[in-house]
Structure formats: structure tokens, C-alpha cells
Coordinates of C-alpha atoms in Angstrom, one line a residue:
Chain A
M14 CA 34.1 18.4 3.2
E15 CA 32.9 16.1 0.4
R16 CA 33.3 12.4 0.3
S17 CA 36.5 11.4 -1.4
T18 CA 36.1 9.6 -4.7
A19 CA 38.7 7.2 -3.5
R20 CA 36.2 5.8 -1.0
K21 CA 34.1 3.3 -2.9
G22 CA 30.6 2.2 -2.2
I23 CA 27.3 3.6 -1.0
F24 CA 27.4 5.7 2.1
Y25 CA 26.0 3.7 5.0
G26 CA 23.6 6.5 5.9
W27 CA 21.6 5.8 2.8
F28 CA 20.9 2.3 4.1
V29 CA 19.8 3.8 7.4
L30 CA 17.5 6.0 5.4
A31 CA 16.2 3.1 3.5
A32 CA 15.5 1.1 6.7
G33 CA 13.8 4.2 8.3
F34 CA 11.7 4.6 5.2
F35 CA 10.5 1.0 5.4
V36 CA 9.9 1.1 9.1
L37 CA 7.6 4.1 8.7
F38 CA 6.1 2.5 5.6
M39 CA 5.0 -0.5 7.7
A40 CA 4.4 1.1 11.1
T41 CA 2.3 4.0 9.8
G42 CA 0.6 2.0 7.1
A43 CA -0.4 -0.8 9.5
R44 CA -1.8 1.6 12.1
N45 CA -3.5 4.0 9.6
G46 CA -5.1 1.0 7.9
F47 CA -7.4 0.4 10.9
G48 CA -10.2 2.2 9.1
V49 CA -10.3 -0.7 6.6
F50 CA -11.3 -3.1 9.4
I51 CA -14.2 -1.0 10.5
V52 CA -16.7 -2.5 8.2
P53 CA -15.8 -6.2 8.8
L54 CA -15.7 -5.6 12.6
T55 CA -19.1 -3.9 12.6
E56 CA -20.5 -6.7 10.5
E57 CA -19.2 -9.5 12.6
F58 CA -19.7 -8.1 16.1
G59 CA -22.5 -5.6 15.5
W60 CA -20.4 -2.8 17.1
S61 CA -21.4 0.8 16.2
R62 CA -19.0 3.1 14.3
G63 CA -19.0 5.2 17.4
A64 CA -17.7 2.3 19.6
L65 CA -14.9 1.6 17.1
S66 CA -14.2 5.3 16.9
F67 CA -13.6 5.2 20.7
A68 CA -10.8 2.7 20.1
I69 CA -9.4 5.0 17.5
A70 CA -9.7 8.0 19.8
V71 CA -7.9 6.1 22.7
G72 CA -5.2 5.1 20.3
W73 CA -4.8 8.7 19.1
G74 CA -4.5 10.0 22.6
V75 CA -2.2 7.3 23.8
N76 CA 0.0 7.8 20.8
G77 CA 0.3 11.5 21.4
L78 CA 0.9 11.2 25.2
S79 CA 3.5 8.5 24.8
Q80 CA 5.6 10.4 22.3
P81 CA 7.7 12.5 24.8
F82 CA 8.3 9.4 27.0
I83 CA 9.4 7.3 24.1
G84 CA 11.5 10.2 22.8
R85 CA 13.2 10.3 26.2
L86 CA 13.9 6.6 26.0
Y87 CA 15.3 7.2 22.5
D88 CA 17.7 9.9 23.9
R89 CA 18.9 7.5 26.7
F90 CA 19.1 4.2 24.9
G91 CA 19.4 5.1 21.2
G92 CA 17.3 4.6 18.1
R93 CA 18.3 1.0 17.3
A94 CA 17.1 -0.4 20.6
V95 CA 13.9 1.7 20.9
I96 CA 12.8 1.2 17.2
S97 CA 13.5 -2.5 17.2
I98 CA 11.7 -3.2 20.5
S99 CA 8.8 -1.0 19.4
L100 CA 8.5 -2.9 16.1
L101 CA 8.6 -6.2 18.0
I102 CA 5.7 -5.1 20.2
L103 CA 3.9 -3.5 17.3
G104 CA 4.2 -6.7 15.3
V105 CA 3.0 -9.0 18.1
S106 CA 0.1 -6.7 19.1
T107 CA -1.0 -6.5 15.4
I108 CA -1.1 -10.3 15.2
L109 CA -2.9 -10.4 18.6
L110 CA -5.7 -8.3 17.1
N111 CA -6.8 -11.4 15.2
R112 CA -8.0 -12.8 18.6
T113 CA -10.4 -9.9 19.0
T114 CA -13.7 -11.0 20.4
N115 CA -14.8 -8.0 22.4
L116 CA -14.4 -4.3 22.3
W117 CA -12.3 -3.9 25.4
F118 CA -9.7 -6.3 24.0
L119 CA -9.6 -4.2 20.9
I120 CA -9.2 -1.0 22.9
A121 CA -6.5 -2.5 25.1
V122 CA -4.4 -4.0 22.2
Y123 CA -5.0 -1.3 19.5
G124 CA -5.6 1.7 21.6
L125 CA -3.0 1.1 24.3
I126 CA -0.3 -1.4 23.3
M127 CA -0.1 -0.9 19.5
S128 CA -0.4 2.9 19.8
T129 CA 2.3 3.2 22.3
A130 CA 4.6 0.9 20.4
S131 CA 4.0 2.9 17.2
S132 CA 5.4 5.9 19.0
G133 CA 8.7 4.2 19.1
A134 CA 8.7 3.5 15.3
S135 CA 7.5 6.9 14.4
L136 CA 8.6 10.1 12.7
V137 CA 10.1 11.3 16.0
T138 CA 12.6 8.4 16.4
I139 CA 13.4 7.9 12.7
H140 CA 14.0 11.6 12.1
A141 CA 16.2 11.7 15.2
V142 CA 18.3 8.8 13.9
L143 CA 18.6 10.3 10.4
A144 CA 19.6 13.7 11.8
K145 CA 22.8 12.0 13.2
W146 CA 23.7 10.5 9.8
F147 CA 23.0 13.6 7.7
Y148 CA 23.9 17.2 8.1
R149 CA 24.1 18.9 4.7
R150 CA 21.3 16.8 3.3
R151 CA 19.3 16.6 6.5
G152 CA 16.2 18.2 5.0
L153 CA 16.0 16.0 2.0
V154 CA 16.7 12.8 3.9
I155 CA 14.2 13.5 6.7
S156 CA 11.6 14.4 4.1
I157 CA 12.1 11.1 2.2
S158 CA 11.6 9.1 5.4
T159 CA 8.4 11.1 6.1
A160 CA 7.2 10.1 2.6
G161 CA 7.6 6.5 3.7
G162 CA 4.7 6.8 6.0
S163 CA 2.4 8.2 3.3
A164 CA 3.5 5.6 0.8
G165 CA 2.8 2.9 3.4
S166 CA -0.7 4.1 3.9
M167 CA -1.3 4.3 0.2
I168 CA -0.1 0.7 -0.5
L169 CA -1.1 -1.1 2.7
A170 CA -4.7 0.2 2.8
P171 CA -5.7 -1.3 -0.5
F172 CA -3.6 -4.4 0.2
T173 CA -5.4 -4.9 3.4
T174 CA -8.8 -4.2 1.8
Y175 CA -8.2 -7.0 -0.7
M176 CA -6.7 -9.3 1.9
I177 CA -9.8 -9.0 4.0
L178 CA -11.9 -9.9 1.0
W179 CA -9.7 -12.8 0.2
A180 CA -8.9 -14.3 3.6
G181 CA -10.9 -12.4 6.2
W182 CA -10.0 -9.7 8.7
R183 CA -8.4 -12.1 11.2
V184 CA -5.8 -13.4 8.7
S185 CA -5.2 -9.9 7.6
W186 CA -4.1 -8.8 11.0
V187 CA -1.7 -11.8 11.1
V188 CA -0.3 -10.9 7.7
L189 CA 0.3 -7.3 8.7
G190 CA 1.9 -8.2 12.0
G191 CA 4.0 -10.8 10.2
F192 CA 5.2 -8.3 7.7
I193 CA 6.3 -6.0 10.6
L194 CA 8.1 -8.9 12.4
V195 CA 9.6 -10.6 9.4
L196 CA 10.4 -7.6 7.1
A197 CA 10.6 -4.3 9.1
L198 CA 12.1 -5.6 12.4
P199 CA 15.2 -7.3 10.9
L200 CA 15.8 -4.4 8.6
A201 CA 15.7 -1.9 11.5
F202 CA 17.9 -4.1 13.7
F203 CA 20.4 -4.8 11.0
F204 CA 20.7 -1.4 9.4
I205 CA 19.9 1.3 12.0
R206 CA 23.0 2.5 13.8
D207 CA 22.9 5.5 16.2
N208 CA 26.3 6.9 15.8
P209 CA 28.2 7.1 12.5
S210 CA 31.6 7.4 14.2
K211 CA 31.1 4.0 15.9
I212 CA 31.3 2.2 12.6
G213 CA 33.9 4.5 11.1
E214 CA 31.6 6.8 9.2
T215 CA 30.9 10.5 9.4
P216 CA 27.7 12.5 8.8
D217 CA 27.0 12.7 5.1
G218 CA 29.9 10.3 4.5
D219 CA 32.5 13.1 4.5
D220 CA 36.1 12.3 4.9
R221 CA 37.7 12.8 8.3
P222 CA 40.2 15.6 8.7
R223 CA 43.7 14.3 8.5
D224 CA 44.9 16.1 11.6
Q225 CA 42.1 14.7 13.7
A226 CA 43.0 14.6 17.3
P227 CA 42.6 11.3 19.3
G228 CA 39.3 11.1 21.1
V229 CA 37.7 13.7 18.8
T230 CA 35.3 12.8 16.1
Y231 CA 34.3 15.0 13.3
D232 CA 30.6 14.7 13.8
Y233 CA 28.6 17.9 13.3
P234 CA 28.8 21.4 14.5
E235 CA 27.6 22.1 18.0
A236 CA 24.1 23.4 17.9
P237 CA 23.9 26.9 19.4
L238 CA 21.0 26.0 21.8
E239 CA 22.1 22.4 22.6
R240 CA 21.6 21.9 26.3
E241 CA 22.5 19.2 28.8
K242 CA 18.9 18.8 30.0
W243 CA 15.9 18.9 27.6
Q244 CA 13.9 21.1 30.0
E245 CA 16.5 23.9 29.5
S246 CA 15.5 24.1 25.9
F247 CA 12.2 25.5 26.9
S248 CA 13.8 28.6 28.3
T249 CA 14.6 29.6 24.7
P250 CA 12.2 31.0 22.1
P251 CA 12.6 28.7 19.0
I252 CA 11.2 25.6 20.6
W253 CA 8.1 27.5 21.7
Q254 CA 7.7 29.0 18.2
M255 CA 8.0 25.6 16.5
T256 CA 5.8 23.8 19.0
A257 CA 3.1 26.5 18.8
A258 CA 3.2 26.4 15.0
Y259 CA 3.1 22.6 15.1
F260 CA 0.1 22.7 17.5
I261 CA -1.7 24.7 14.8
C262 CA -0.5 22.2 12.2
G263 CA -2.3 19.5 14.3
V264 CA -5.5 21.7 14.5
T265 CA -5.6 22.3 10.7
T266 CA -4.8 18.8 9.6
A267 CA -7.0 16.8 12.1
I268 CA -10.1 18.9 11.6
I269 CA -9.8 18.3 7.8
S270 CA -9.1 14.5 8.3
A271 CA -12.3 14.3 10.4
H272 CA -14.6 16.7 8.6
Y273 CA -13.5 17.2 5.1
V274 CA -15.6 14.5 3.5
P275 CA -18.9 15.5 5.2
F276 CA -18.1 19.1 4.3
A277 CA -17.6 18.2 0.7
I278 CA -20.8 16.3 0.7
D279 CA -22.6 19.3 2.2
R280 CA -21.2 21.3 -0.8
G281 CA -22.8 18.9 -3.2
A282 CA -20.0 16.4 -3.8
S283 CA -20.8 12.7 -4.0
P284 CA -19.3 10.6 -1.1
E285 CA -17.0 8.9 -3.6
M286 CA -15.8 12.2 -5.1
A287 CA -15.2 13.7 -1.7
A288 CA -13.3 10.6 -0.6
F289 CA -11.2 10.8 -3.8
A290 CA -10.4 14.5 -3.3
F291 CA -9.1 13.6 0.2
G292 CA -7.2 10.7 -1.3
L293 CA -5.6 13.0 -3.8
M294 CA -4.6 15.3 -1.0
T295 CA -2.9 12.5 0.9
G296 CA -1.2 11.4 -2.3
L297 CA 0.1 14.8 -3.1
N298 CA 1.8 15.1 0.2
V299 CA 4.5 12.7 -0.9
V300 CA 5.4 15.1 -3.7
G301 CA 5.2 18.1 -1.5
V302 CA 7.3 16.7 1.4
I303 CA 10.2 15.6 -0.9
T304 CA 10.2 18.9 -2.8
V305 CA 10.2 20.9 0.4
G306 CA 13.1 18.7 1.7
I307 CA 15.2 19.5 -1.3
L308 CA 14.4 23.2 -1.1
S309 CA 15.1 23.4 2.6
D310 CA 18.7 22.2 2.2
I311 CA 19.2 25.0 -0.2
F312 CA 17.3 27.9 1.1
G313 CA 17.0 27.2 4.9
R314 CA 14.1 25.9 6.9
K315 CA 12.1 28.7 8.5
Y316 CA 11.1 30.5 5.3
L317 CA 9.8 27.3 3.8
L318 CA 8.0 26.4 7.0
G319 CA 6.4 29.9 7.1
I320 CA 5.4 29.7 3.4
I321 CA 3.9 26.2 3.9
Y322 CA 1.7 27.4 6.8
A323 CA 0.7 30.5 4.7
T324 CA -0.1 28.3 1.7
R325 CA -2.2 26.1 3.8
G326 CA -4.0 29.2 5.1
L327 CA -4.7 30.2 1.5
A328 CA -6.1 26.7 0.8
Y329 CA -8.4 27.1 3.8
A330 CA -9.6 30.5 2.4
M331 CA -10.2 28.8 -0.9
L332 CA -12.1 26.0 0.7
I333 CA -14.4 28.4 2.5
L334 CA -14.8 31.2 -0.1
A335 CA -14.6 29.5 -3.5
P336 CA -17.9 28.2 -4.7
G337 CA -18.9 24.6 -5.0
M338 CA -16.3 22.1 -6.3
I339 CA -13.6 24.7 -7.0
G340 CA -13.0 25.1 -3.3
I341 CA -13.1 21.3 -2.7
W342 CA -10.5 20.5 -5.4
G343 CA -8.5 23.7 -5.0
F344 CA -8.0 22.9 -1.3
A345 CA -7.1 19.2 -2.0
V346 CA -4.4 20.3 -4.4
I347 CA -2.9 23.2 -2.5
A348 CA -3.2 21.8 1.0
G349 CA -2.0 18.4 -0.3
F350 CA 1.5 19.7 -0.9
S351 CA 1.7 21.1 2.6
W352 CA 0.3 18.2 4.5
V353 CA 3.3 16.4 6.0
A354 CA 6.0 18.8 4.9
T355 CA 5.6 20.6 8.2
A356 CA 6.6 17.5 10.1
S357 CA 9.9 17.0 8.4
L358 CA 10.8 20.8 8.5
T359 CA 10.0 21.0 12.2
S360 CA 12.2 18.0 13.0
T361 CA 15.0 19.3 10.8
L362 CA 14.9 22.7 12.3
T363 CA 14.8 21.3 15.8
A364 CA 17.9 19.2 15.1
D365 CA 19.7 22.3 13.6
I366 CA 18.9 24.5 16.5
Y367 CA 18.9 22.1 19.5
G368 CA 21.3 19.5 18.3
L369 CA 21.0 15.8 18.8
R370 CA 21.4 15.2 22.5
N371 CA 17.7 15.7 23.4
L372 CA 16.2 15.5 19.9
G373 CA 13.9 12.5 20.7
T374 CA 12.4 14.2 23.7
L375 CA 12.0 17.6 22.0
G376 CA 10.4 16.0 19.0
G377 CA 8.1 14.0 21.2
V378 CA 6.9 17.2 23.0
S379 CA 6.3 18.9 19.6
T380 CA 4.4 15.9 18.4
L381 CA 2.3 15.8 21.6
S382 CA 1.3 19.4 21.0
H383 CA 0.4 18.5 17.4
Q384 CA -1.8 15.6 18.6
V385 CA -3.5 17.7 21.4
G386 CA -4.2 20.4 18.7
G387 CA -5.7 17.7 16.5
A388 CA -7.9 16.3 19.2
L389 CA -9.2 19.7 20.2
S390 CA -9.9 20.7 16.6
V391 CA -11.9 17.6 15.9
L392 CA -13.9 18.3 19.0
M393 CA -14.3 21.9 18.0
G394 CA -15.4 21.0 14.5
G395 CA -18.1 18.7 15.8
V396 CA -19.4 21.1 18.4
L397 CA -19.5 24.1 16.1
Y398 CA -21.1 22.2 13.3
D399 CA -23.9 21.3 15.7
V400 CA -24.3 24.9 16.8
F401 CA -24.0 26.6 13.4
G402 CA -25.2 23.9 11.1
S403 CA -22.1 24.2 8.8
Y404 CA -18.4 23.8 8.9
D405 CA -17.7 27.4 7.8
V406 CA -17.1 28.7 11.4
P407 CA -14.7 25.9 12.6
F408 CA -12.8 25.9 9.3
S409 CA -12.5 29.7 9.4
I410 CA -11.1 29.5 12.9
A411 CA -8.6 26.8 11.9
G412 CA -7.6 28.7 8.8
S413 CA -7.1 31.9 10.7
L414 CA -4.8 30.2 13.1
L415 CA -2.5 29.5 10.2
V416 CA -1.7 33.2 10.1
F417 CA -0.1 32.9 13.5
A418 CA 1.6 29.6 12.6
S419 CA 3.2 31.4 9.6
I420 CA 4.3 34.3 11.8
F421 CA 5.8 31.9 14.4
A422 CA 7.8 30.2 11.7
F423 CA 9.0 33.4 10.0
S424 CA 10.0 34.9 13.3
I425 CA 12.4 32.1 14.3
Q426 CA 16.0 33.5 14.4
E427 CA 17.4 30.7 12.2
K428 CA 20.6 32.4 11.3
Q429 CA 21.4 33.1 14.9
Y430 CA 20.4 29.7 16.3
S431 CA 20.8 27.1 13.6
S432 CA 24.0 25.1 13.4
R433 CA 23.8 25.4 9.6
Y434 CA 25.0 29.0 10.0
Q435 CA 27.7 28.3 12.5
T436 CA 31.3 27.3 11.8
G437 CA 31.7 23.5 11.9
L438 CA 34.1 22.4 14.6
P439 CA 35.1 19.0 15.8
R440 CA 33.6 17.9 19.1
P441 CA 34.3 15.2 21.6
A442 CA 32.9 11.9 20.7
S443 CA 31.3 11.5 24.1
A444 CA 29.0 14.5 23.2
S445 CA 27.0 12.3 20.8
A446 CA 23.6 11.5 22.2
G447 CA 21.9 8.1 22.5
D448 CA 24.8 5.9 21.4
G449 CA 22.8 2.7 21.6
D450 CA 24.8 0.6 19.2
Chain B
M124 CA -22.3 10.2 20.9
L125 CA -19.7 12.7 21.9
P126 CA -18.8 15.2 19.2
L127 CA -15.2 13.9 19.2
L128 CA -16.4 10.4 18.4
A129 CA -18.9 11.8 15.9
G130 CA -15.9 13.4 14.2
L131 CA -13.8 10.3 14.3
A132 CA -16.7 8.2 13.0
H133 CA -16.3 9.7 9.6
H134 CA -12.6 10.3 9.8
S135 CA -10.9 10.2 6.4
E136 CA -7.6 8.7 6.9
P137 CA -6.2 6.7 4.0
G138 CA -8.1 3.7 5.5
D139 CA -11.4 5.5 5.4
P140 CA -14.1 3.0 4.4
E141 CA -15.7 5.2 1.8
L142 CA -12.3 6.1 0.2
M143 CA -11.3 2.4 0.2
A144 CA -14.6 1.3 -1.4
W145 CA -14.0 3.9 -4.1
I146 CA -10.4 2.9 -4.7
K147 CA -11.5 -0.8 -4.8
D148 CA -14.2 -0.1 -7.4
R149 CA -11.6 1.8 -9.5
I150 CA -9.0 -1.0 -9.2
D151 CA -11.6 -3.6 -10.1
A152 CA -12.7 -1.6 -13.1
L153 CA -9.2 -1.0 -14.2
V154 CA -7.5 -4.4 -13.8
G155 CA -10.5 -6.8 -13.3
L156 CA -8.4 -9.2 -11.2
E157 CA -9.5 -11.4 -8.4
A158 CA -8.8 -10.2 -4.8
E159 CA -6.1 -12.8 -4.3
A160 CA -4.2 -11.7 -7.5
I161 CA -4.2 -8.1 -6.3
V162 CA -3.0 -9.2 -2.8
I163 CA -0.2 -11.1 -4.4
V164 CA 0.9 -8.1 -6.6
L165 CA 0.7 -5.6 -3.8
G166 CA 2.3 -8.1 -1.3
A167 CA 5.1 -8.6 -3.8
I168 CA 5.7 -4.9 -3.9
I169 CA 5.8 -4.7 -0.1
V170 CA 8.2 -7.6 0.2
T171 CA 10.4 -6.4 -2.6
I172 CA 11.4 -3.2 -0.8
P173 CA 13.3 -4.7 2.2
L174 CA 14.7 -7.5 0.0
A175 CA 16.1 -4.9 -2.5
I176 CA 17.7 -3.0 0.3
M177 CA 19.3 -6.2 1.7
A178 CA 20.4 -7.3 -1.8
L179 CA 22.0 -3.9 -2.5
Y180 CA 23.9 -4.0 0.8
V181 CA 25.2 -7.5 0.2
V182 CA 26.2 -6.8 -3.4
Q183 CA 28.0 -3.6 -2.2
R184 CA 29.9 -5.5 0.5
A185 CA 30.9 -8.1 -1.9
L186 CA 32.2 -5.6 -4.4
Q187 CA 34.1 -3.7 -1.6
R188 CA 35.8 -7.0 -0.5
R189 CA 36.7 -7.8 -4.0
A190 CA 38.2 -4.3 -4.5

């Protein structure tokens, strides 16, 4: 049911998307920008890169482990509350980092507090909110919000680099935290609403049926596998297929994040060229994720998800088999398009199949599997490099796993389980999850 | 150092020190501005995003009321 032309103005869901985009822009950008502080911190305190890496590793683990719990909080209290409180804690903890004088303080504030808070202002919560606002354009909208994180990293990292040069690293933490508190927090609190029907809107801004019965809201079709309790979802195949594929996604992205630059240098690239190739890859993911979002609303999700995993597998084959720089650049371009597209497709497919009631928790569990896969792959890359003296073996293992990820995605019974292929029916308003407004 | 930490020591997230040094060199070569000028430009871009969203919403509300 399209929005009537008689209703003027911009659909409120677009403002929710804009707020979600900026929340991810700031939250992801500020947290990913930690690498920029490594040099000034090592210079001032004499800490080793390894010691600082420990703080990053703790943050990585805590962020992954906290995702299902924060997701559960989202399902109970709604996105507005969880995202706003998370941004408040994230902003304050970012500012607190300017008081860093010892490593344990850094580990506690960055590794524990900031990383937990960033789980609440993450893809999981923002995607879950947007899934309530959009049904027909869900793929595109979730993809645009995902691109916000990438855009934030690309702009905030150089911004912070120059800010450190100009005013020092302590001031830079204050500015970043201030941006979160002054810009992102009010935007999230003001614009993010959990339930379209509570402010007289409908998903996609469609008109309400004229014969709508009292107490019934035209929300979205019931998802075929929507369950009362989130645990019950794990007795069905699609969540396992998506989570297993997402685990492999974590394996294949984290090992590259950790080892791509040294691999490229081993192949004869200069450090600057290797870094640029990786930068190109992260830049291309903005284009890739939005393109995939548009296509997924037209052609469905699972085929695209399967194609993306297969494409990434081809990129791995190119990286290992193609000689010299061809493999390095070929991988950067091909894999770049697939880098974060899997995140938006997995969220979208989860919402389509399992509905919105437990979407935060299910998204959190998927993300946890992604992070665990990532941690294991980084470990595997380091160990196997030491054993074999090259990255060929660990990269081959990671690349081979993508065959399975692709099969998992292709084998999802989307037409049977996705609400996109069911008849849309009104449902009781009380069935909407996480009405935190 | 544990292999995990060895891996993370040369992690290549967007904030990777080598990548940022390379980007900084390129920006310096391209625009030749002082650090504070680049901070102001990039800072203005960051601040503009939420302000533009707010402004659009306020304008829309005003137009709706008028209609």
C-alpha cells in the first residue's frame, strides 16, 4: 500500500534512518579511530604496541560478548532508551580517556566501558530499530545505516589524526566524546522512535487501511518463525545457517584486517601501498553495501548473501594465486564490495524470517559468532604464519570456508520462511516488540 | 607476545597508523593546509550532518503547520 500523495512531508522513518546513520558514524568512527592514538600513547608513556594491542583485544572481546546481552536489553526496553544511554556512556568514557595515565585505566575505560557501550549504539540496535520502520525498503535502509559506520571511520580517522597534531591526544579524546554527547546523543534521543504506530505512522509510511479495526495496527506481516522466546528460534534451521555463515564472515574479515598489510609487504608492496590497498577496500564497502541493499529489496536476500560470500571466496583465490600486485589490488577491489554487505543482509534476513520481537537478541548472538570467528582467525593467522613462514595456509583455510558460507546462505529457505513472501495481515498492536517510546 | 596480540599489533583498521600516515602525507601534498585548518574543515563536515537533519525536520514541521 503506497503512501498517499495527499499526505505531505517526509516520512518520519527517513529521520530515524538519518539519526541511525549518524549514531553509527560517530560511535563506530570514534571506536575504530583508536589506532590513531597508538603512536602518541607509545611516545608519551613508552608502552609497547603489544600492550596497547591488549587493550584493543579486550575491547574486541568485550564488544562481542556484550552484544547478545545488549540485544536482550533492546528487545525489553526499546531502541531509543538503549541507544541513548549507550551514547551517554560512550561519550563520557571517551572523554574520560583524556585522563589516561596508566595502561590499566586505558583497558578499563576503553576495553570494558567504551566497548560495552558501543554495543548499544551498534549495527545490531540500529538495524533492529530500522527494521520496524521499513518493510519494503528494509534492505536499502539497513544498508545505508551500515554505510554510516564506514563513512564515520573514513572521516573521523583523519580528523582525529590532525586534531592530535594540532591540540594533542588528550584534547582529541575530549572533542570526540563531546561530539558524541552534543551531536549524536540529542539526535538519537530526539528522532529515534521504536514503534511507528505510536506516533501515528506505519512502516514505509504507507496509508492505514480504512476499515482498520480498533486495537489493531497495520504494522508488518507476521514473520513465519517469530517466536515468543528467542531461544525457540534456535530450534529452526535459518538462524543456524545465518549465524554459521556470519561466523565465517568474521573469520574472513578479521584475518585480513590483521594480516593483509604484512602479507602485501611480503609480496613486495611498500607499507604505504599496502595500507592504501586496505584503505581502498574499506572505502569500496560503502558502495558495495548500498548497492547490495538496493538489489536485495528487488531480488531477495539469500541469493545476494550467497553470491557475496562466493565473490569474497574468489577474491581470496585471487589473493593467493595471482602473482604479485595483481592479487593484492584484485583482492582489495573485489573483497571491498563485499566487506560489510553481509552485515546488512544478515540483519535484514533475520528480521524477515524471525520478525521484530527478539531481533536485538538474535542479532547480538549472530554478531557474537562473528566476533568469535574473527578472534580465532587472527590467532590462527599468527600461529600458522609462525609455523609455515607465510600467510598462504591461513588465507587458504579462510578462503575455503567461504564455500561453506555460500552454501549456508543459498540453502536458506527464504520463500518458505521470509515474511516478504507471506500475505500481509494486520496484527495486534501489542505484538510489537520493544515499545520503548 | 601472544600471536593474537602480534596480529592485532599490525591491525589495519581505518585508524591503522601506517594507513593514517599515508593519508596524512597525501592530504598534506594535495591541500597544503595547516593541521588546524583541516580540523576545522573536517569538523565542519561532521557538525553539519546532524544540524542538516535537524534543520530539515524543523522546516518540514513548519511547512506542515502552514499547510
